[in-house]
Amino acid sequence: MKQDSCQSARALDVPPGFLAPVAVSWQWARSTTKCETWESRRRFRVRLGGVKNLCAMSTVWKVGIGANLNLNVMTARRKLNVLDHQPARLPGYAIAFHEGLRPFMVEPAFATIRLAEEGDVCVHGLAVLLSEEDARKLDRQEGASKVYSVEEILAELYDGRKVKAEVYVAKWALSSVPPSKRYLTLMIEGARMLGVHAEYLNHLESLPYYIPSEETIRKRSLWPKPQTLPPITLSDMQEHKKKEGARMWYSLLGYVFERNRITFSPLLREGCDSSARRLAFLRCQSLDSDDNARPFPRLDQLSSDEREYFLQAMDNDTATEGVEMVGHLVEFWEDQVLDHLLGDLCTAAETTMTP
């Protein structure tokens, strides 16, 4: 919701009721207790300049209830300039996890909101004030035009303010499934850092997360061993990309996959290894690094949760119709701390890719 940004002047620690900086004289500034010394007057002038710039800006309140509940995601990964933020309640709404909102990703479900029913826990989230430019940037990052609609609802901030805020709502009703452990953990960590009410934090901690079935784990044992697949280099993948009409090649954890070309995915780049990108995504880091930069992630340095996350990504890819394993990425295995000769790739896969 666009608004006069002077309403958020308190975020810059200016005096109460300070809504029109241009109307405030420096004589008043000197008389206030905040400006009794030269140094305090200097600090006040800095704040005043910040308020003038903010008031000239068109701003939008957004409320994040999933991964965006974590402020680090908004600032470090999404690279948004958060002008103000507060925990917030969304009266009349509850959290939901709908299956398949984002294709080509390991996540079984992402958070959205739905109308609350009797007995539901009211959803809480992170309300952030963004410039109009950053608000639309976030829309693009979230794929709002594809899977979400941007809805405006009333948010009650913990500091007592009530603001109209934009939220992302699934465009269609889908079946509910548990989110991944990565996603739910990110939400819980964000809620804890934000200081949401204990009732809602306890609710998040009680939610189930996705656990692969015995059948899914059994299928992992049927994956071909890397050394049984043709060796493919980074150069080979880039050359394949230039072939007209060729299917898309990408790699993950030392395997090269082939699939029909896709128009957009935040985690897959044609002709590139996606291991480092997925690991950065998992660790809430920027996705701007070079996908094919070496060294590649080392299997022996992944935590058990990180390893399982990669395995679930491969579960997803191998279960997708039309996706095939067509080779092993030579450079990936060269960067592992083990003998990377073809004869030992089988051992490497068995010791590092078995839950």
mmCIF file of C-alpha atoms in Angstrom:
data_model
loop_
_atom_site.group_PDB
_atom_site.id
_atom_site.type_symbol
_atom_site.label_atom_id
_atom_site.label_comp_id
_atom_site.label_asym_id
_atom_site.label_seq_id
_atom_site.Cartn_x
_atom_site.Cartn_y
_atom_site.Cartn_z
ATOM 1 C CA MET A 1 0.000 0.000 0.000
ATOM 2 C CA LYS A 2 1.469 3.354 -0.984
ATOM 3 C CA GLN A 3 1.497 5.907 1.779
ATOM 4 C CA ASP A 4 3.019 9.123 3.022
ATOM 5 C CA SER A 5 6.339 7.941 4.394
ATOM 6 C CA CYS A 6 6.263 10.665 7.071
ATOM 7 C CA GLN A 7 3.997 8.265 8.959
ATOM 8 C CA SER A 8 7.116 6.171 9.540
ATOM 9 C CA ALA A 9 9.240 9.077 10.751
ATOM 10 C CA ARG A 10 9.427 7.562 14.203
ATOM 11 C CA ALA A 11 11.641 4.787 12.705
ATOM 12 C CA LEU A 12 14.328 7.472 12.369
ATOM 13 C CA ASP A 13 13.968 8.498 16.035
ATOM 14 C CA VAL A 14 12.598 11.982 15.451
ATOM 15 C CA PRO A 15 10.436 13.776 18.053
ATOM 16 C CA PRO A 16 6.820 12.582 18.466
ATOM 17 C CA GLY A 17 4.362 14.277 16.104
ATOM 18 C CA PHE A 18 7.152 15.203 13.704
ATOM 19 C CA LEU A 19 5.251 14.745 10.448
ATOM 20 C CA ALA A 20 6.308 17.754 8.376
ATOM 21 C CA PRO A 21 10.067 18.351 8.600
ATOM 22 C CA VAL A 22 9.983 21.397 6.319
ATOM 23 C CA ALA A 23 7.750 23.207 8.819
ATOM 24 C CA VAL A 24 10.125 22.701 11.742
ATOM 25 C CA SER A 25 12.543 25.530 12.372
ATOM 26 C CA TRP A 26 16.106 25.141 13.508
ATOM 27 C CA GLN A 27 15.243 27.457 16.436
ATOM 28 C CA TRP A 28 12.798 24.777 17.596
ATOM 29 C CA ALA A 29 15.421 22.157 16.993
ATOM 30 C CA ARG A 30 17.882 23.977 19.235
ATOM 31 C CA SER A 31 15.294 24.348 21.991
ATOM 32 C CA THR A 32 14.374 20.675 22.158
ATOM 33 C CA THR A 33 16.121 18.466 24.673
ATOM 34 C CA LYS A 34 17.427 16.352 21.800
ATOM 35 C CA CYS A 35 19.509 19.297 20.541
ATOM 36 C CA GLU A 36 21.057 20.866 23.639
ATOM 37 C CA THR A 37 24.656 20.308 22.499
ATOM 38 C CA TRP A 38 26.476 20.823 19.228
ATOM 39 C CA GLU A 39 26.831 17.069 18.801
ATOM 40 C CA SER A 40 23.128 16.403 19.444
ATOM 41 C CA ARG A 41 22.211 19.160 16.959
ATOM 42 C CA ARG A 42 24.462 17.509 14.363
ATOM 43 C CA ARG A 43 22.784 14.137 14.935
ATOM 44 C CA PHE A 44 19.369 15.761 14.657
ATOM 45 C CA ARG A 45 20.285 17.374 11.328
ATOM 46 C CA VAL A 46 21.340 13.935 10.039
ATOM 47 C CA ARG A 47 17.956 12.509 11.097
ATOM 48 C CA LEU A 48 16.140 15.450 9.561
ATOM 49 C CA GLY A 49 17.850 14.873 6.223
ATOM 50 C CA GLY A 50 16.854 11.214 6.367
ATOM 51 C CA VAL A 51 13.219 12.116 7.013
ATOM 52 C CA LYS A 52 13.173 14.625 4.140
ATOM 53 C CA ASN A 53 14.457 11.956 1.765
ATOM 54 C CA LEU A 54 11.997 9.372 3.089
ATOM 55 C CA CYS A 55 9.037 11.734 2.776
ATOM 56 C CA ALA A 56 9.827 12.286 -0.901
ATOM 57 C CA MET A 57 9.596 8.540 -1.523
ATOM 58 C CA SER A 58 6.560 6.447 -2.414
ATOM 59 C CA THR A 59 6.515 3.495 -0.029
ATOM 60 C CA VAL A 60 4.692 0.185 0.443
ATOM 61 C CA TRP A 61 4.146 -2.017 3.480
ATOM 62 C CA LYS A 62 4.682 -5.733 2.834
ATOM 63 C CA VAL A 63 4.102 -8.607 5.251
ATOM 64 C CA GLY A 64 6.213 -11.755 4.969
ATOM 65 C CA ILE A 65 4.852 -14.922 6.542
ATOM 66 C CA GLY A 66 7.102 -17.637 5.077
ATOM 67 C CA ALA A 67 10.829 -17.321 4.392
ATOM 68 C CA ASN A 68 10.290 -13.547 4.344
ATOM 69 C CA LEU A 69 9.469 -13.764 8.045
ATOM 70 C CA ASN A 70 13.257 -13.849 8.412
ATOM 71 C CA LEU A 71 14.711 -10.330 8.148
ATOM 72 C CA ASN A 72 18.043 -11.733 6.929
ATOM 73 C CA VAL A 73 16.278 -13.139 3.882
ATOM 74 C CA MET A 74 14.847 -9.718 3.045
ATOM 75 C CA THR A 75 18.154 -7.885 3.420
ATOM 76 C CA ALA A 76 20.994 -10.329 2.654
ATOM 77 C CA ARG A 77 19.445 -12.569 0.004
ATOM 78 C CA ARG A 78 16.846 -10.317 -1.577
ATOM 79 C CA LYS A 79 18.985 -7.176 -1.152
ATOM 80 C CA LEU A 80 16.099 -4.938 -0.176
ATOM 81 C CA ASN A 81 16.491 -1.662 1.690
ATOM 82 C CA VAL A 82 14.125 -2.071 4.633
ATOM 83 C CA LEU A 83 13.037 1.402 5.803
ATOM 84 C CA ASP A 84 11.062 0.192 8.812
ATOM 85 C CA HIS A 85 10.033 -3.175 10.178
ATOM 86 C CA GLN A 86 7.803 -4.559 12.895
ATOM 87 C CA PRO A 87 6.242 -7.879 13.882
ATOM 88 C CA ALA A 88 2.591 -7.878 12.827
ATOM 89 C CA ARG A 89 -0.674 -9.796 13.192
ATOM 90 C CA LEU A 90 -3.045 -10.432 10.303
ATOM 91 C CA PRO A 91 -6.461 -10.700 12.012
ATOM 92 C CA GLY A 92 -8.869 -13.070 10.318
ATOM 93 C CA TYR A 93 -6.152 -15.080 8.535
ATOM 94 C CA ALA A 94 -4.291 -18.331 9.197
ATOM 95 C CA ILE A 95 -1.151 -19.783 7.661
ATOM 96 C CA ALA A 96 -1.362 -22.529 5.022
ATOM 97 C CA PHE A 97 1.130 -24.584 3.017
ATOM 98 C CA HIS A 98 -0.038 -25.363 -0.497
ATOM 99 C CA GLU A 99 1.524 -27.999 -2.705
ATOM 100 C CA GLY A 100 3.419 -27.095 -5.837
ATOM 101 C CA LEU A 101 3.315 -23.285 -5.712
ATOM 102 C CA ARG A 102 6.831 -22.979 -7.111
ATOM 103 C CA PRO A 103 7.901 -25.430 -9.844
ATOM 104 C CA PHE A 104 11.459 -26.721 -10.393
ATOM 105 C CA MET A 105 12.340 -26.487 -6.694
ATOM 106 C CA VAL A 106 12.884 -29.144 -4.035
ATOM 107 C CA GLU A 107 10.365 -27.505 -1.718
ATOM 108 C CA PRO A 108 7.113 -29.492 -1.479
ATOM 109 C CA ALA A 109 5.173 -26.434 -0.299
ATOM 110 C CA PHE A 110 5.424 -22.725 0.447
ATOM 111 C CA ALA A 111 3.524 -20.603 2.941
ATOM 112 C CA THR A 112 0.500 -18.556 2.022
ATOM 113 C CA ILE A 113 -2.515 -17.284 3.967
ATOM 114 C CA ARG A 114 -6.155 -18.317 4.005
ATOM 115 C CA LEU A 115 -9.262 -17.101 5.797
ATOM 116 C CA ALA A 116 -9.170 -18.293 9.391
ATOM 117 C CA GLU A 117 -11.662 -20.832 10.680
ATOM 118 C CA GLU A 118 -12.771 -21.435 14.235
ATOM 119 C CA GLY A 119 -9.862 -22.674 16.337
ATOM 120 C CA ASP A 120 -7.143 -21.456 13.932
ATOM 121 C CA VAL A 121 -4.136 -19.564 15.235
ATOM 122 C CA CYS A 122 -3.934 -16.028 13.821
ATOM 123 C CA VAL A 123 -0.991 -15.679 11.461
ATOM 124 C CA HIS A 124 1.871 -13.377 12.431
ATOM 125 C CA GLY A 125 4.545 -12.027 10.122
ATOM 126 C CA LEU A 126 7.258 -9.493 9.438
ATOM 127 C CA ALA A 127 5.916 -6.150 8.229
ATOM 128 C CA VAL A 128 8.513 -4.199 6.264
ATOM 129 C CA LEU A 129 8.305 -0.753 4.746
ATOM 130 C CA LEU A 130 9.874 -0.676 1.276
ATOM 131 C CA SER A 131 10.242 1.841 -1.481
ATOM 132 C CA GLU A 132 7.878 1.334 -4.394
ATOM 133 C CA GLU A 133 10.854 0.147 -6.457
ATOM 134 C CA ASP A 134 11.914 -2.449 -3.888
ATOM 135 C CA ALA A 135 8.307 -3.602 -3.423
ATOM 136 C CA ARG A 136 8.004 -4.379 -7.125
ATOM 137 C CA LYS A 137 11.462 -5.994 -7.064
ATOM 138 C CA LEU A 138 10.203 -8.332 -4.341
ATOM 139 C CA ASP A 139 7.122 -9.114 -6.462
ATOM 140 C CA ARG A 140 9.393 -10.220 -9.304
ATOM 141 C CA GLN A 141 11.567 -12.305 -6.994
ATOM 142 C CA GLU A 142 8.521 -14.068 -5.598
ATOM 143 C CA GLY A 143 7.051 -14.721 -9.041
ATOM 144 C CA ALA A 144 3.911 -12.822 -8.025
ATOM 145 C CA SER A 145 2.527 -12.674 -11.552
ATOM 146 C CA LYS A 146 2.818 -16.461 -11.940
ATOM 147 C CA VAL A 147 1.787 -18.163 -8.716
ATOM 148 C CA TYR A 148 0.683 -15.436 -6.305
ATOM 149 C CA SER A 149 -1.733 -12.552 -6.374
ATOM 150 C CA VAL A 150 -0.797 -9.430 -4.430
ATOM 151 C CA GLU A 151 -3.584 -8.663 -1.971
ATOM 152 C CA GLU A 152 -3.975 -5.675 0.345
ATOM 153 C CA ILE A 153 -5.128 -6.384 3.903
ATOM 154 C CA LEU A 154 -5.048 -4.690 7.301
ATOM 155 C CA ALA A 155 -1.993 -5.519 9.425
ATOM 156 C CA GLU A 156 -1.751 -4.790 13.145
ATOM 157 C CA LEU A 157 1.842 -3.926 14.033
ATOM 158 C CA TYR A 158 3.109 -4.870 17.468
ATOM 159 C CA ASP A 159 3.816 -1.204 18.251
ATOM 160 C CA GLY A 160 0.109 -0.402 17.933
ATOM 161 C CA ARG A 161 -0.036 0.956 14.391
ATOM 162 C CA LYS A 162 -2.565 -0.408 11.907
ATOM 163 C CA VAL A 163 -1.450 -0.237 8.282
ATOM 164 C CA LYS A 164 -2.679 -1.448 4.931
ATOM 165 C CA ALA A 165 -0.122 -3.954 3.703
ATOM 166 C CA GLU A 166 0.444 -6.193 0.693
ATOM 167 C CA VAL A 167 0.661 -9.973 1.104
ATOM 168 C CA TYR A 168 1.153 -12.823 -1.347
ATOM 169 C CA VAL A 169 -1.823 -15.170 -1.705
ATOM 170 C CA ALA A 170 -1.858 -18.342 -3.792
ATOM 171 C CA LYS A 171 -3.760 -17.840 -7.040
ATOM 172 C CA TRP A 172 -5.447 -21.197 -6.822
ATOM 173 C CA ALA A 173 -6.500 -23.629 -4.099
ATOM 174 C CA LEU A 174 -4.232 -26.652 -3.873
ATOM 175 C CA SER A 175 -3.879 -29.539 -1.462
ATOM 176 C CA SER A 176 -2.029 -28.824 1.776
ATOM 177 C CA VAL A 177 1.268 -30.626 2.429
ATOM 178 C CA PRO A 178 4.062 -30.142 4.993
ATOM 179 C CA PRO A 179 6.891 -27.762 4.015
ATOM 180 C CA SER A 180 10.525 -28.817 3.900
ATOM 181 C CA LYS A 181 12.558 -28.856 7.092
ATOM 182 C CA ARG A 182 14.753 -26.097 5.598
ATOM 183 C CA TYR A 183 11.778 -23.840 4.969
ATOM 184 C CA LEU A 184 10.087 -24.406 8.325
ATOM 185 C CA THR A 185 13.380 -23.943 10.190
ATOM 186 C CA LEU A 186 13.928 -20.651 8.381
ATOM 187 C CA MET A 187 10.466 -19.488 9.454
ATOM 188 C CA ILE A 188 11.006 -20.513 13.082
ATOM 189 C CA GLU A 189 14.406 -18.821 13.247
ATOM 190 C CA GLY A 190 12.952 -15.667 11.730
ATOM 191 C CA ALA A 191 10.003 -15.671 14.139
ATOM 192 C CA ARG A 192 12.291 -16.169 17.112
ATOM 193 C CA MET A 193 14.636 -13.337 16.068
ATOM 194 C CA LEU A 194 11.661 -11.097 15.368
ATOM 195 C CA GLY A 195 10.183 -11.761 18.797
ATOM 196 C CA VAL A 196 6.716 -12.863 17.720
ATOM 197 C CA HIS A 197 4.195 -13.790 20.393
ATOM 198 C CA ALA A 198 4.934 -17.093 22.122
ATOM 199 C CA GLU A 199 1.611 -18.616 21.016
ATOM 200 C CA TYR A 200 2.497 -18.221 17.344
ATOM 201 C CA LEU A 201 6.109 -19.356 17.782
ATOM 202 C CA ASN A 202 4.868 -22.489 19.546
ATOM 203 C CA HIS A 203 2.425 -23.051 16.693
ATOM 204 C CA LEU A 204 5.226 -22.919 14.111
ATOM 205 C CA GLU A 205 7.388 -25.272 16.174
ATOM 206 C CA SER A 206 4.523 -27.778 16.330
ATOM 207 C CA LEU A 207 4.046 -27.974 12.561
ATOM 208 C CA PRO A 208 5.235 -31.127 10.735
ATOM 209 C CA TYR A 209 7.823 -30.988 7.958
ATOM 210 C CA TYR A 210 8.331 -33.205 4.925
ATOM 211 C CA ILE A 211 10.094 -36.535 5.486
ATOM 212 C CA PRO A 212 10.816 -38.745 2.444
ATOM 213 C CA SER A 213 9.005 -42.042 2.384
ATOM 214 C CA GLU A 214 10.728 -45.412 2.478
ATOM 215 C CA GLU A 215 9.849 -45.824 -1.201
ATOM 216 C CA THR A 216 11.568 -42.518 -2.064
ATOM 217 C CA ILE A 217 14.696 -43.545 -0.156
ATOM 218 C CA ARG A 218 14.651 -46.939 -1.891
ATOM 219 C CA LYS A 219 14.621 -45.235 -5.288
ATOM 220 C CA ARG A 220 17.838 -43.415 -4.402
ATOM 221 C CA SER A 221 19.646 -46.751 -4.400
ATOM 222 C CA LEU A 222 18.562 -47.196 -8.033
ATOM 223 C CA TRP A 223 20.327 -44.047 -9.252
ATOM 224 C CA PRO A 224 23.149 -44.941 -11.639
ATOM 225 C CA LYS A 225 26.619 -44.690 -10.154
ATOM 226 C CA PRO A 226 28.534 -41.677 -11.517
ATOM 227 C CA GLN A 227 31.300 -43.764 -13.115
ATOM 228 C CA THR A 228 28.722 -45.611 -15.220
ATOM 229 C CA LEU A 229 27.739 -42.330 -16.905
ATOM 230 C CA PRO A 230 29.786 -40.487 -19.581
ATOM 231 C CA PRO A 231 32.235 -37.807 -18.360
ATOM 232 C CA ILE A 232 31.031 -34.285 -19.159
ATOM 233 C CA THR A 233 33.037 -31.103 -18.543
ATOM 234 C CA LEU A 234 31.880 -27.550 -17.928
ATOM 235 C CA SER A 235 33.069 -26.718 -21.427
ATOM 236 C CA ASP A 236 30.960 -29.572 -22.818
ATOM 237 C CA MET A 237 27.868 -28.173 -21.058
ATOM 238 C CA GLN A 238 28.467 -24.696 -22.453
ATOM 239 C CA GLU A 239 28.935 -26.056 -25.981
ATOM 240 C CA HIS A 240 25.781 -28.146 -25.670
ATOM 241 C CA LYS A 241 23.887 -24.999 -24.706
ATOM 242 C CA LYS A 242 24.682 -23.495 -28.131
ATOM 243 C CA LYS A 243 23.118 -26.376 -30.049
ATOM 244 C CA GLU A 244 19.849 -25.378 -31.638
ATOM 245 C CA GLY A 245 16.947 -27.496 -30.451
ATOM 246 C CA ALA A 246 19.040 -29.312 -27.830
ATOM 247 C CA ARG A 247 17.541 -30.093 -24.459
ATOM 248 C CA MET A 248 18.824 -28.301 -21.378
ATOM 249 C CA TRP A 249 21.859 -29.612 -19.473
ATOM 250 C CA TYR A 250 22.638 -28.710 -15.853
ATOM 251 C CA SER A 251 24.424 -30.504 -13.038
ATOM 252 C CA LEU A 252 23.824 -31.187 -9.360
ATOM 253 C CA LEU A 253 26.139 -32.974 -6.929
ATOM 254 C CA GLY A 254 28.346 -34.269 -9.710
ATOM 255 C CA TYR A 255 25.522 -35.601 -11.903
ATOM 256 C CA VAL A 256 24.615 -33.989 -15.224
ATOM 257 C CA PHE A 257 20.883 -33.885 -15.936
ATOM 258 C CA GLU A 258 19.021 -33.308 -19.182
ATOM 259 C CA ARG A 259 15.525 -31.856 -19.386
ATOM 260 C CA ASN A 260 13.343 -29.702 -21.578
ATOM 261 C CA ARG A 261 14.328 -26.048 -21.427
ATOM 262 C CA ILE A 262 12.499 -23.953 -18.843
ATOM 263 C CA THR A 263 11.871 -20.240 -19.057
ATOM 264 C CA PHE A 264 12.709 -19.384 -15.449
ATOM 265 C CA SER A 265 14.053 -20.969 -12.303
ATOM 266 C CA PRO A 266 15.946 -19.269 -9.486
ATOM 267 C CA LEU A 267 18.003 -22.394 -8.838
ATOM 268 C CA LEU A 268 18.704 -23.837 -12.284
ATOM 269 C CA ARG A 269 20.884 -22.252 -14.947
ATOM 270 C CA GLU A 270 21.392 -23.975 -18.274
ATOM 271 C CA GLY A 271 24.951 -25.161 -18.819
ATOM 272 C CA CYS A 272 25.838 -24.632 -15.164
ATOM 273 C CA ASP A 273 26.296 -26.600 -11.981
ATOM 274 C CA SER A 274 23.535 -25.774 -9.476
ATOM 275 C CA SER A 275 25.211 -27.187 -6.355
ATOM 276 C CA ALA A 276 26.731 -23.893 -5.145
ATOM 277 C CA ARG A 277 23.537 -21.975 -5.950
ATOM 278 C CA ARG A 278 21.366 -24.417 -4.007
ATOM 279 C CA LEU A 279 23.785 -24.354 -1.084
ATOM 280 C CA ALA A 280 23.710 -20.536 -1.018
ATOM 281 C CA PHE A 281 19.906 -20.684 -1.144
ATOM 282 C CA LEU A 282 19.889 -23.157 1.741
ATOM 283 C CA ARG A 283 22.223 -20.963 3.797
ATOM 284 C CA CYS A 284 20.262 -17.767 3.107
ATOM 285 C CA GLN A 285 23.119 -16.223 1.120
ATOM 286 C CA SER A 286 23.150 -14.151 -2.061
ATOM 287 C CA LEU A 287 22.566 -16.033 -5.324
ATOM 288 C CA ASP A 288 24.718 -13.642 -7.356
ATOM 289 C CA SER A 289 27.897 -15.750 -7.396
ATOM 290 C CA ASP A 290 29.229 -17.514 -10.501
ATOM 291 C CA ASP A 291 27.598 -20.947 -10.654
ATOM 292 C CA ASN A 292 30.627 -22.582 -12.267
ATOM 293 C CA ALA A 293 33.253 -20.983 -10.027
ATOM 294 C CA ARG A 294 35.587 -23.490 -8.456
ATOM 295 C CA PRO A 295 36.071 -25.144 -6.090
ATOM 296 C CA PHE A 296 32.657 -26.756 -6.063
ATOM 297 C CA PRO A 297 30.982 -27.583 -2.724
ATOM 298 C CA ARG A 298 32.669 -30.493 -1.015
ATOM 299 C CA LEU A 299 30.462 -33.396 -0.071
ATOM 300 C CA ASP A 300 32.425 -34.095 3.097
ATOM 301 C CA GLN A 301 31.754 -30.547 4.369
ATOM 302 C CA LEU A 302 27.961 -30.692 4.077
ATOM 303 C CA SER A 303 25.958 -31.086 7.267
ATOM 304 C CA SER A 304 23.491 -33.953 7.496
ATOM 305 C CA ASP A 305 20.588 -31.533 6.938
ATOM 306 C CA GLU A 306 22.341 -29.981 3.914
ATOM 307 C CA ARG A 307 23.066 -33.399 2.469
ATOM 308 C CA GLU A 308 19.447 -34.454 2.889
ATOM 309 C CA TYR A 309 18.318 -31.224 1.229
ATOM 310 C CA PHE A 310 20.450 -32.047 -1.831
ATOM 311 C CA LEU A 311 19.153 -35.586 -1.876
ATOM 312 C CA GLN A 312 15.590 -34.286 -1.870
ATOM 313 C CA ALA A 313 16.489 -31.984 -4.758
ATOM 314 C CA MET A 314 17.671 -35.032 -6.677
ATOM 315 C CA ASP A 315 14.533 -36.920 -5.638
ATOM 316 C CA ASN A 316 12.537 -34.126 -7.226
ATOM 317 C CA ASP A 317 14.569 -34.070 -10.441
ATOM 318 C CA THR A 318 14.670 -37.824 -10.965
ATOM 319 C CA ALA A 319 10.916 -38.059 -10.366
ATOM 320 C CA THR A 320 10.133 -35.335 -12.906
ATOM 321 C CA GLU A 321 8.910 -36.648 -16.240
ATOM 322 C CA GLY A 322 11.434 -36.132 -19.033
ATOM 323 C CA VAL A 323 14.444 -35.552 -16.754
ATOM 324 C CA GLU A 324 17.385 -37.917 -17.279
ATOM 325 C CA MET A 325 20.854 -38.399 -15.792
ATOM 326 C CA VAL A 326 23.188 -38.234 -18.788
ATOM 327 C CA GLY A 327 26.680 -37.933 -17.314
ATOM 328 C CA HIS A 328 28.933 -36.969 -14.426
ATOM 329 C CA LEU A 329 30.577 -33.552 -14.127
ATOM 330 C CA VAL A 330 34.339 -34.038 -14.280
ATOM 331 C CA GLU A 331 35.318 -30.816 -12.469
ATOM 332 C CA PHE A 332 32.933 -31.441 -9.588
ATOM 333 C CA TRP A 333 34.563 -34.729 -8.733
ATOM 334 C CA GLU A 334 38.033 -33.272 -9.183
ATOM 335 C CA ASP A 335 37.273 -30.844 -6.356
ATOM 336 C CA GLN A 336 36.265 -33.539 -3.880
ATOM 337 C CA VAL A 337 38.773 -34.642 -1.235
ATOM 338 C CA LEU A 338 39.083 -38.184 -2.506
ATOM 339 C CA ASP A 339 40.602 -39.965 -5.443
ATOM 340 C CA HIS A 340 38.483 -38.743 -8.333
ATOM 341 C CA LEU A 341 39.451 -41.501 -10.755
ATOM 342 C CA LEU A 342 36.435 -43.121 -12.330
ATOM 343 C CA GLY A 343 36.995 -46.326 -10.429
ATOM 344 C CA ASP A 344 36.452 -44.515 -7.112
ATOM 345 C CA LEU A 345 33.426 -42.445 -8.034
ATOM 346 C CA CYS A 346 31.138 -45.288 -7.031
ATOM 347 C CA THR A 347 32.650 -45.333 -3.538
ATOM 348 C CA ALA A 348 32.326 -41.554 -3.316
ATOM 349 C CA ALA A 349 28.648 -41.687 -4.198
ATOM 350 C CA GLU A 350 27.941 -44.506 -1.772
ATOM 351 C CA THR A 351 29.699 -42.833 1.169
ATOM 352 C CA THR A 352 28.452 -39.301 0.602
ATOM 353 C CA MET A 353 25.026 -39.734 -0.940
ATOM 354 C CA THR A 354 23.410 -42.332 1.277
ATOM 355 C CA PRO A 355 21.214 -40.965 4.073
#
